[in-house]
PDB file of C-alpha atoms in Angstrom:
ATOM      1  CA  UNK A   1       0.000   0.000   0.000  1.00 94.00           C
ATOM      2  CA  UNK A   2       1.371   3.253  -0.755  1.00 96.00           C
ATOM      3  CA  UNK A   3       1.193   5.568   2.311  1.00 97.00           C
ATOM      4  CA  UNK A   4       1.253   9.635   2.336  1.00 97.00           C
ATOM      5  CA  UNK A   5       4.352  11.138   2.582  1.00 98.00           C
ATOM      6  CA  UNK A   6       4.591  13.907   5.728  1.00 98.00           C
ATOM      7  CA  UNK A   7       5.635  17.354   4.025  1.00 98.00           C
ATOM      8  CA  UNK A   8       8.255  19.524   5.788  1.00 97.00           C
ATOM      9  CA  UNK A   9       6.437  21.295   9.228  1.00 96.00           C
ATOM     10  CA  UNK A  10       4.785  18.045  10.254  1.00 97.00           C
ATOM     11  CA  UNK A  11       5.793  17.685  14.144  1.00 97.00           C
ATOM     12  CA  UNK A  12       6.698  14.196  13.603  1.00 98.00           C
ATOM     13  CA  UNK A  13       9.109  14.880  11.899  1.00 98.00           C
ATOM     14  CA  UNK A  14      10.935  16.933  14.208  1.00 98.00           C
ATOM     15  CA  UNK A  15      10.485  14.389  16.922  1.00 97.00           C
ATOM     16  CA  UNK A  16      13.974  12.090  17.704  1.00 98.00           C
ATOM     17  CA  UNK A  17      12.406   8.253  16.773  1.00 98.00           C
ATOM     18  CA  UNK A  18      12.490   5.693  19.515  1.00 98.00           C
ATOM     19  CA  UNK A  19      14.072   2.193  18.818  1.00 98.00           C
ATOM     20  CA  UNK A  20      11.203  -0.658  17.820  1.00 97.00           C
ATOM     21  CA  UNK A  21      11.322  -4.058  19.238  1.00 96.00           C
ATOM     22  CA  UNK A  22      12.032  -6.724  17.465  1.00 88.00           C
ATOM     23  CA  UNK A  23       8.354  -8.136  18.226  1.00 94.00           C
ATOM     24  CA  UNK A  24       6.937  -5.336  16.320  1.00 96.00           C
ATOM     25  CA  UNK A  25       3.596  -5.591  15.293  1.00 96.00           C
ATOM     26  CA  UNK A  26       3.571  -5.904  11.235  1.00 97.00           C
ATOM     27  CA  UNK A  27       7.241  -4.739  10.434  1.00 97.00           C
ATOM     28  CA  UNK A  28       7.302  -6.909   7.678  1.00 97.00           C
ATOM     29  CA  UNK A  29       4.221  -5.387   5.867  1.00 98.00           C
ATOM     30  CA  UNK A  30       5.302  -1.473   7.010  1.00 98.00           C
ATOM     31  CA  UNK A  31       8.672  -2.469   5.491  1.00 98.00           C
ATOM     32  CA  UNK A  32       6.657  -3.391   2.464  1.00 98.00           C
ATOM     33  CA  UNK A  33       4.579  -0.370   1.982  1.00 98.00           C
ATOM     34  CA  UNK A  34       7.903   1.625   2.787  1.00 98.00           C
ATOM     35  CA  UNK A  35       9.709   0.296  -0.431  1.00 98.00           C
ATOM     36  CA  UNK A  36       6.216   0.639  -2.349  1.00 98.00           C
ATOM     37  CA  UNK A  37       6.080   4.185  -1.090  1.00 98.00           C
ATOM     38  CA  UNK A  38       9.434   4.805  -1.863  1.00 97.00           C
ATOM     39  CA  UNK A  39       9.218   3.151  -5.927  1.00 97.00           C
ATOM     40  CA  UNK A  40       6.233   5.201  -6.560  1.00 97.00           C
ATOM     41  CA  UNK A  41       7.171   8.593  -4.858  1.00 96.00           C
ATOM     42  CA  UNK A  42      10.981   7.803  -7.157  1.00 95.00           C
ATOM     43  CA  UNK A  43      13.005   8.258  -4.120  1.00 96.00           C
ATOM     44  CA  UNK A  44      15.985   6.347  -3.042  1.00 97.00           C
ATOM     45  CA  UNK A  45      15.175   6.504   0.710  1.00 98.00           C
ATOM     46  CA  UNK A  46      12.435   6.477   2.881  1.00 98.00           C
ATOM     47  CA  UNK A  47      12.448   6.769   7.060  1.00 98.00           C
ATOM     48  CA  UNK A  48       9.584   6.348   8.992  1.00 98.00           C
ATOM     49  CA  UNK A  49       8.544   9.916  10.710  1.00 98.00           C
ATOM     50  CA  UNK A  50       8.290  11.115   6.816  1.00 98.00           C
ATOM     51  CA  UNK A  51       5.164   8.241   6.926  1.00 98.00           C
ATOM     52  CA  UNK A  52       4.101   9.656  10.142  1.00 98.00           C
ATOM     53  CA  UNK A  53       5.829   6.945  12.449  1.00 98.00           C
ATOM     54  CA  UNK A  54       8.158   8.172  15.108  1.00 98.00           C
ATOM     55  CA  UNK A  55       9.827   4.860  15.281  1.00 98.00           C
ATOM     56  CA  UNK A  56      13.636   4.020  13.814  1.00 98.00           C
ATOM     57  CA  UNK A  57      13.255   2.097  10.567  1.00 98.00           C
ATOM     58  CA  UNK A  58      14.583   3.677   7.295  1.00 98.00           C
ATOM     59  CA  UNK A  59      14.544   1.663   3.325  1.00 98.00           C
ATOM     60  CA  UNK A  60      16.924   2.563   0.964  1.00 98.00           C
ATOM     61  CA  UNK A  61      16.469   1.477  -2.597  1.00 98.00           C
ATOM     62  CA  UNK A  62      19.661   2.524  -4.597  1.00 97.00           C
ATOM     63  CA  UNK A  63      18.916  -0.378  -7.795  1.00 96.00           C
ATOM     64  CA  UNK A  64      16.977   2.920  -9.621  1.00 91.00           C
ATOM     65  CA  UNK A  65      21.413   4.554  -9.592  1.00 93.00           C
ATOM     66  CA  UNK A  66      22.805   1.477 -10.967  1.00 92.00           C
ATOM     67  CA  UNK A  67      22.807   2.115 -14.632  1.00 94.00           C
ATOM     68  CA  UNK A  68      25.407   5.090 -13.263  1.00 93.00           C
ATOM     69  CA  UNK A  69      26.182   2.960 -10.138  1.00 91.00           C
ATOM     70  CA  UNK A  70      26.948  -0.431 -10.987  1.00 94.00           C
ATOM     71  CA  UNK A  71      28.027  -1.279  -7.611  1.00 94.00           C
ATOM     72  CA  UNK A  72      24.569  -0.579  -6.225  1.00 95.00           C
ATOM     73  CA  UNK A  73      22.582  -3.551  -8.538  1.00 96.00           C
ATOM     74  CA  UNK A  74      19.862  -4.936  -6.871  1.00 96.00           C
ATOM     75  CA  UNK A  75      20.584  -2.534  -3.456  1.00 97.00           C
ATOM     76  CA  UNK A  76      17.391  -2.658  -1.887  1.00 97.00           C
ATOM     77  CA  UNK A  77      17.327  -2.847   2.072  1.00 98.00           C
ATOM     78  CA  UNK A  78      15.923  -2.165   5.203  1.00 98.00           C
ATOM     79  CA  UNK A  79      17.493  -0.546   8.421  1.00 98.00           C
ATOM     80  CA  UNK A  80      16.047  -1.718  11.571  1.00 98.00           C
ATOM     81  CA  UNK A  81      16.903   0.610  14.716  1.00 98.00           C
ATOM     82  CA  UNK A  82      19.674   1.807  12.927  1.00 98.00           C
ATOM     83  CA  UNK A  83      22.579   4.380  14.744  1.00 98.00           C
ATOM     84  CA  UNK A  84      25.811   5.782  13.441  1.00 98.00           C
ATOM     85  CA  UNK A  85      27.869   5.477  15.796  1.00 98.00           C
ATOM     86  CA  UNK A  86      30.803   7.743  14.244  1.00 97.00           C
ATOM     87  CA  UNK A  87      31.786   9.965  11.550  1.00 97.00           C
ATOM     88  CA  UNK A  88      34.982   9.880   9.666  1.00 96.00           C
ATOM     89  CA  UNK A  89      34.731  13.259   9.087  1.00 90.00           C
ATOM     90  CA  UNK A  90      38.520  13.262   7.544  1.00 95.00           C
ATOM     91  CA  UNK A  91      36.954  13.488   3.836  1.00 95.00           C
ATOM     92  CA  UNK A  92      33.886  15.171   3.793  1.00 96.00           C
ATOM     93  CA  UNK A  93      32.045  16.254   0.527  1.00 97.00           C
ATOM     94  CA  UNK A  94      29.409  18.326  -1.139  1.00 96.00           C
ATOM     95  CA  UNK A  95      26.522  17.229  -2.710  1.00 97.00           C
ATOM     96  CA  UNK A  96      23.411  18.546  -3.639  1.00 97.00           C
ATOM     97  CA  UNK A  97      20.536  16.945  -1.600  1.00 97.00           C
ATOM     98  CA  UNK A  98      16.625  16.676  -2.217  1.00 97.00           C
ATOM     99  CA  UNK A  99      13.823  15.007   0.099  1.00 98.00           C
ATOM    100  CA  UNK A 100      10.621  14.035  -0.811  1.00 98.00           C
ATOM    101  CA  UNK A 101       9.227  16.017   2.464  1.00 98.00           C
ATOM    102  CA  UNK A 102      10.942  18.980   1.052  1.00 98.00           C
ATOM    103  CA  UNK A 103       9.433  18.557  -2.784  1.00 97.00           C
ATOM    104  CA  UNK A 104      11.029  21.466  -5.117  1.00 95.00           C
ATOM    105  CA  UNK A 105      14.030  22.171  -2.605  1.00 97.00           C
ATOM    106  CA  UNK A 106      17.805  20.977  -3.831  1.00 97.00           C
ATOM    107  CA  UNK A 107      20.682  22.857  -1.726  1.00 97.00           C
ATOM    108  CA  UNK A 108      24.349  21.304  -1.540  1.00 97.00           C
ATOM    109  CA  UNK A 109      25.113  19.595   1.891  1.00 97.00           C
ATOM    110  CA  UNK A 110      28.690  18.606   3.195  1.00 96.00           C
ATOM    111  CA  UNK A 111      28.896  15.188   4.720  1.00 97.00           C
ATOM    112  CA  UNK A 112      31.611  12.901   5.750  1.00 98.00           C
ATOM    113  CA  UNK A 113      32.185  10.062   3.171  1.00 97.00           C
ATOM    114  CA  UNK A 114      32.424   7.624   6.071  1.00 98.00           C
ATOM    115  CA  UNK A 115      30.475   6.467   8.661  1.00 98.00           C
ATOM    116  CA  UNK A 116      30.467   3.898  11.253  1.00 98.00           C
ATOM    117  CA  UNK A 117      26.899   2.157  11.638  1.00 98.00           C
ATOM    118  CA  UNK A 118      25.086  -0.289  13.676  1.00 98.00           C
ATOM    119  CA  UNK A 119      21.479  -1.892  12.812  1.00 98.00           C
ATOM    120  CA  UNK A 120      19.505  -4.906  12.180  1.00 98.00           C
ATOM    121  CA  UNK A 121      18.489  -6.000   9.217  1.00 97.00           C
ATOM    122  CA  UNK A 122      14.678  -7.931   8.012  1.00 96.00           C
ATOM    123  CA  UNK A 123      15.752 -10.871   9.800  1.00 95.00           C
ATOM    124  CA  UNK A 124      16.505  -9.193  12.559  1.00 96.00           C
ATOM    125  CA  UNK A 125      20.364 -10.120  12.231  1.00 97.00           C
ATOM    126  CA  UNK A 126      22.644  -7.145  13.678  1.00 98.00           C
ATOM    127  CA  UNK A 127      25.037  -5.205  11.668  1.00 98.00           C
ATOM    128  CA  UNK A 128      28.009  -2.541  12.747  1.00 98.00           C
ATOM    129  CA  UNK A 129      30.318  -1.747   9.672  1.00 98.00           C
ATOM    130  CA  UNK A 130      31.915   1.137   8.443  1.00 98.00           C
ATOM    131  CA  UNK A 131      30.283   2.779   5.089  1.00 98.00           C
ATOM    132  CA  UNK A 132      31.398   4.802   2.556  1.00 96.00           C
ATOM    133  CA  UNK A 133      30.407   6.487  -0.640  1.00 93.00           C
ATOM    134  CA  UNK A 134      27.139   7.003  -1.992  1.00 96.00           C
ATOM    135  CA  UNK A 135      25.551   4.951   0.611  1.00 97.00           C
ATOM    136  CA  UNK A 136      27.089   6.738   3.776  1.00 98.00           C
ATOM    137  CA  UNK A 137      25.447  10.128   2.253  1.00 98.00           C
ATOM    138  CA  UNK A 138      21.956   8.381   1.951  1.00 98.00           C
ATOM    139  CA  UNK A 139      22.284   6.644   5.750  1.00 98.00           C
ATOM    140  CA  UNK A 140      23.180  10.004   7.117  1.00 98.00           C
ATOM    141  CA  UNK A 141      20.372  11.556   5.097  1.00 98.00           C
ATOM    142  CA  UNK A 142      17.481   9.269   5.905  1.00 98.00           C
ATOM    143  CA  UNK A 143      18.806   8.892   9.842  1.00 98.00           C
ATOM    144  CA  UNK A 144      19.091  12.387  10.220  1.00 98.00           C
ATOM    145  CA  UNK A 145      15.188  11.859  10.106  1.00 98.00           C
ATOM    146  CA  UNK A 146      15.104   9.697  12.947  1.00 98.00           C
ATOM    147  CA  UNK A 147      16.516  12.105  14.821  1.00 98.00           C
ATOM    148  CA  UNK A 148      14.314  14.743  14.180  1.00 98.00           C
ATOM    149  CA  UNK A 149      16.262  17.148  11.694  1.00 98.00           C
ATOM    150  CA  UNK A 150      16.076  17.182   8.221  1.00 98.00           C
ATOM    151  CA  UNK A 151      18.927  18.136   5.278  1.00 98.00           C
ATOM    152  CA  UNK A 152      18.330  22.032   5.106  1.00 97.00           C
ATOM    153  CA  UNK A 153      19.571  22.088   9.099  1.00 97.00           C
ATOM    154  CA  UNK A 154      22.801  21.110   7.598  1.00 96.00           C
ATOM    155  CA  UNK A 155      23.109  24.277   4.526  1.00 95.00           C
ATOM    156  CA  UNK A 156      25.013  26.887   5.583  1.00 92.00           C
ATOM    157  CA  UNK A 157      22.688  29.926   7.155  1.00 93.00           C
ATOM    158  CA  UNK A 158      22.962  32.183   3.873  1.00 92.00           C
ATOM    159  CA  UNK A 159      21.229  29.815   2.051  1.00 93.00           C
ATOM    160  CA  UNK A 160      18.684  28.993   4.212  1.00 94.00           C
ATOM    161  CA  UNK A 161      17.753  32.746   4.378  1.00 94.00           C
ATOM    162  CA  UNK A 162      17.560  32.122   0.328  1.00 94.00           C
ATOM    163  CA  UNK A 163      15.359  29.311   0.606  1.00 96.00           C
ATOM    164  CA  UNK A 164      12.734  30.880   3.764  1.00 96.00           C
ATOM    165  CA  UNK A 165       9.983  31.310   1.029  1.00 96.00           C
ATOM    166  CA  UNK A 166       9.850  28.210  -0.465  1.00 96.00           C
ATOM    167  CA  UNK A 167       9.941  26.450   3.073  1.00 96.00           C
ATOM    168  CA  UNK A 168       7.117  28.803   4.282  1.00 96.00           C
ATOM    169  CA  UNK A 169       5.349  27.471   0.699  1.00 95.00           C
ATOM    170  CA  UNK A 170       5.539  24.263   1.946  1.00 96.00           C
ATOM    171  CA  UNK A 171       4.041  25.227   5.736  1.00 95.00           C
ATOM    172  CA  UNK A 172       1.029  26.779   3.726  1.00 94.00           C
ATOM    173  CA  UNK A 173       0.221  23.406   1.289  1.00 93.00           C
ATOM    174  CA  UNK A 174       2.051  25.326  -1.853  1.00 94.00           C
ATOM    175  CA  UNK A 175       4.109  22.623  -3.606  1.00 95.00           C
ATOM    176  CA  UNK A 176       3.688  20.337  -6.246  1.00 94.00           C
ATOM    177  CA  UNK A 177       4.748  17.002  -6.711  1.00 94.00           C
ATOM    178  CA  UNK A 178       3.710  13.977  -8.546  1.00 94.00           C
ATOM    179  CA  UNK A 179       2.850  11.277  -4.991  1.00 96.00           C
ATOM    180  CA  UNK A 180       0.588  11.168  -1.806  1.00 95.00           C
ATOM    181  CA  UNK A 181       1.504  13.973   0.763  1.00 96.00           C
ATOM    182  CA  UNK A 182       0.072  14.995   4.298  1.00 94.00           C
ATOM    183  CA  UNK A 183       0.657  17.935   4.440  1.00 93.00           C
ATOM    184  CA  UNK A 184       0.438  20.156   8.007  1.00 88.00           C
ATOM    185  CA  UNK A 185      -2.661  21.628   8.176  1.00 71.00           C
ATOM    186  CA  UNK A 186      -3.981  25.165   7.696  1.00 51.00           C
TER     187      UNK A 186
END
């Protein structure tokens, strides 16, 4: 089922997530709709306070980069109470960034390249491993939402004062884009 997306101003997702036991009542089907969510809204990652759920769980599909991305054929997972745990912040780069709570924003956000990360994955196995690359940028991306901040807290302050209208657009229900939105009420 594809779920609403929460547009920027939404308290949830503000709010830091709280871990989910492993007993969770219908992971596997919310981990479904994520991914379904995620295909049709053409993202490449998905947490859950942008589908209204303050709990830790994030998808990343990066299969839709591999023509450009070889190394990310058939990438497709799911991040159970995941937590970086540190930052490598000896390289860090600049990329432009979008979000599909933020539809019609794209500002350039500097990130380490590497990241140290612990989670579990669908069958509940745990992970901790360094990333790097491509991936670390989306992990610190979509778990930035489970902490309750979002990409534009990361632009530098001059830009942000370039962008205030277009996030006040979005408070007031002005955007456009082409999937299911909540956004906060008027």
């Amino acid at each position: 089922m594809v779920l609403p997306i929460y547009i920027y101003g939404q308290p949830v997702l503000r709010k830091e997530a709280q871990d989910i036991p492993t007993d969770y009542e219908g992971l596997d089907e919310l981990i479904k709709n994520m991914f379904e969510t995620l295909t049709q809204s053409e993202g490449v990652g998905l947490a859950a306070p942008q589908i209204g759920k303050p709990i830790r769980l994030a998808v990343i599909d990066l299969d839709v980069l591999s023509d450009d991305l070889p190394e990310y054929k058939d990438f497709r997972r799911a991040y159970i109470n995941p937590h970086i745990v540190e930052f490598d912040d000896t390289e860090m780069e600049s990329m432009e960034e979008g979000c599909l709570s933020l539809p019609g924003i794209h500002e350039k956000v500097e990130r380490p390249t590497r990241i140290r990360v612990q989670w579990l994955d669908e069958q509940l196995q745990p992970h901790d491993e360094w990333i790097d690359g491509y991936l670390a940028r989306v992990m610190q991306h979509e778990f930035d939402h489970l902490d309750g901040k979002m990409f534009v807290d990361h632009i530098k302050p001059l830009r942000k004062q370039l962008i205030k209208s277009k996030l006040a657009a979005l408070l007031k229900g002005r955007y456009r884009c082409g999937y299911r939105t909540k956004p906060v009420k008027a």
